[in-house]
Coordinates of C-alpha atoms in Angstrom, one line a residue:
K1 CA 256.9 -10.7 194.4
K2 CA 256.9 -11.6 190.8
K3 CA 256.1 -15.0 189.4
K4 CA 258.2 -16.4 186.7
K5 CA 256.5 -16.4 183.3
K6 CA 256.7 -19.3 180.9
T7 CA 257.1 -18.7 177.1
A8 CA 255.5 -20.7 174.3
T9 CA 258.9 -22.6 174.0
G10 CA 258.9 -23.6 177.6
H11 CA 261.6 -21.2 178.8
Y12 CA 261.2 -18.9 181.8
F13 CA 261.5 -15.1 181.9
Y14 CA 263.1 -13.5 185.0
P15 CA 263.4 -9.8 185.8
R16 CA 266.9 -8.5 184.9
Y17 CA 269.1 -7.8 187.9
S18 CA 269.1 -4.2 186.7
D19 CA 265.3 -4.0 186.5
Q20 CA 264.7 -0.7 188.3
R21 CA 261.2 0.4 187.3
H22 CA 261.3 4.1 188.4
T23 CA 264.0 6.7 188.7
V24 CA 263.8 10.4 189.3
S25 CA 266.7 12.8 189.7
F26 CA 267.0 16.5 190.2
V27 CA 270.2 18.7 190.0
F28 CA 270.5 22.4 190.9
N29 CA 273.2 25.0 191.0
W30 CA 272.6 28.3 192.8
K31 CA 275.0 31.2 192.9
L32 CA 275.0 32.6 196.4
G33 CA 277.2 35.6 195.9
K34 CA 280.7 36.5 194.8
N35 CA 282.5 33.3 194.2
W36 CA 280.0 31.2 196.3
Q37 CA 277.9 28.4 194.9
L38 CA 275.5 25.8 196.2
F39 CA 275.0 22.5 194.3
G40 CA 272.4 19.9 195.1
K41 CA 271.5 16.4 193.8
Y42 CA 268.5 14.3 194.6
F43 CA 267.9 10.8 193.3
Y44 CA 265.1 8.3 193.9
G45 CA 265.0 4.8 192.4
S46 CA 262.7 1.9 193.0
G47 CA 264.4 -1.2 194.3
F48 CA 266.4 -3.7 192.2
P49 CA 265.4 -7.4 192.1
Y50 CA 267.3 -9.9 194.1
T51 CA 267.2 -13.6 194.7
P52 CA 266.0 -14.3 198.3
M53 CA 267.3 -17.1 200.5
I54 CA 264.8 -19.7 201.7
F55 CA 265.2 -22.3 204.4
D56 CA 265.4 -25.9 203.0
R57 CA 264.1 -28.2 205.8
T58 CA 265.6 -31.2 204.0
S59 CA 269.2 -30.0 204.2
M60 CA 268.5 -27.6 207.2
H61 CA 270.3 -24.8 205.3
F62 CA 269.4 -21.6 203.6
V63 CA 269.4 -22.0 199.8
P64 CA 268.7 -19.5 196.9
G65 CA 264.9 -19.1 196.2
A66 CA 263.3 -18.1 192.9
I67 CA 265.7 -16.0 190.7
H68 CA 265.0 -12.3 191.1
S69 CA 261.6 -12.9 192.7
C70 CA 261.9 -10.1 195.3
Y71 CA 262.8 -6.4 195.2
L72 CA 265.1 -4.4 197.4
P73 CA 263.7 -1.3 199.1
S74 CA 263.8 2.0 197.2
Y75 CA 267.0 4.0 197.0
E76 CA 266.9 7.7 197.9
R77 CA 269.7 10.2 198.3
L78 CA 270.1 14.0 198.7
D79 CA 273.6 15.5 198.4
L80 CA 274.4 19.2 199.0
R81 CA 277.7 20.9 198.3
I82 CA 278.7 24.5 199.0
L83 CA 281.9 25.9 197.5
K84 CA 284.0 29.0 197.5
N85 CA 286.3 30.0 194.6
F86 CA 289.4 32.1 195.1
E87 CA 291.0 33.6 192.0
L88 CA 294.7 34.3 192.6
S89 CA 297.3 35.5 190.1
R90 CA 298.8 32.2 189.2
F91 CA 296.1 29.7 190.1
S92 CA 292.5 29.2 191.1
L93 CA 291.6 27.6 194.4
T94 CA 288.2 26.1 195.2
F95 CA 287.3 24.9 198.6
Y96 CA 284.1 22.8 199.2
F97 CA 282.1 21.2 201.9
E98 CA 279.5 18.6 201.1
M99 CA 277.0 16.3 202.8
I100 CA 276.3 13.0 201.0
N101 CA 272.9 11.3 201.8
L102 CA 271.8 14.3 203.9
T103 CA 268.5 12.6 204.7
N104 CA 270.4 9.5 206.0
H105 CA 268.1 7.2 204.0
N106 CA 268.8 3.5 204.7
N107 CA 269.8 2.4 201.2
I108 CA 270.1 -1.4 201.0
I109 CA 272.3 -2.9 198.3
A110 CA 271.9 -6.6 199.4
Y111 CA 270.8 -8.9 202.2
Q112 CA 273.1 -11.0 204.2
H113 CA 273.2 -13.1 207.5
Y114 CA 269.9 -14.9 207.2
G115 CA 268.4 -16.4 210.4
F116 CA 265.2 -16.8 212.3
N117 CA 263.2 -14.4 214.5
K118 CA 261.7 -15.6 217.8
D119 CA 258.3 -16.1 216.1
G120 CA 259.9 -18.4 213.5
T121 CA 259.9 -16.0 210.6
I122 CA 263.1 -15.6 208.5
S123 CA 265.2 -12.5 209.3
K124 CA 267.8 -11.0 207.1
Q125 CA 270.3 -8.2 207.7
G126 CA 270.5 -5.5 205.0
K127 CA 274.0 -4.4 203.7
R128 CA 273.8 -0.6 203.7
L129 CA 275.4 1.9 201.4
L130 CA 276.7 5.2 202.7
P131 CA 275.0 6.8 205.7
I132 CA 275.1 10.6 206.0
T133 CA 278.7 11.5 205.1
P134 CA 280.5 14.9 205.3
N135 CA 283.3 15.6 202.9
V136 CA 285.8 18.5 202.6
G137 CA 287.8 19.1 199.5
L138 CA 290.2 21.5 197.8
S139 CA 290.9 21.9 194.1
L140 CA 293.9 23.8 192.7
I141 CA 294.1 24.8 189.0
F142 CA 297.2 26.5 187.7
N143 CA 296.6 29.3 185.2
K144 CA 298.8 29.9 182.2

């Protein structure tokens, strides 16, 4: 958790909602043989800040806590795509199969549905981005 910092003028600084401290990405393309290719993308990013909900005992409701005082878990994703090109007389045809988030990392974009655990601590449900997702595609390009 980060504490808010006060300036000499009495104003407060908060982390930006886009304050992602670390990002790393790798991309590769590997030719497997005649008209076959393998593409890969890997991305890691540390979590973005968010404003947590806290329980206000006076109103008996959850209310926003300190602005951007907590960070979401890290984001991690590995995508792989294999494709096959077919060169025909009047057009080019490309067929591909890909897997998005191949590691099935639990990427949280926000928290929702706050409540209480049996031990009295606050629980929250993460809103997840894409799980492992297969895709199939076809691209058709007409030649002159």
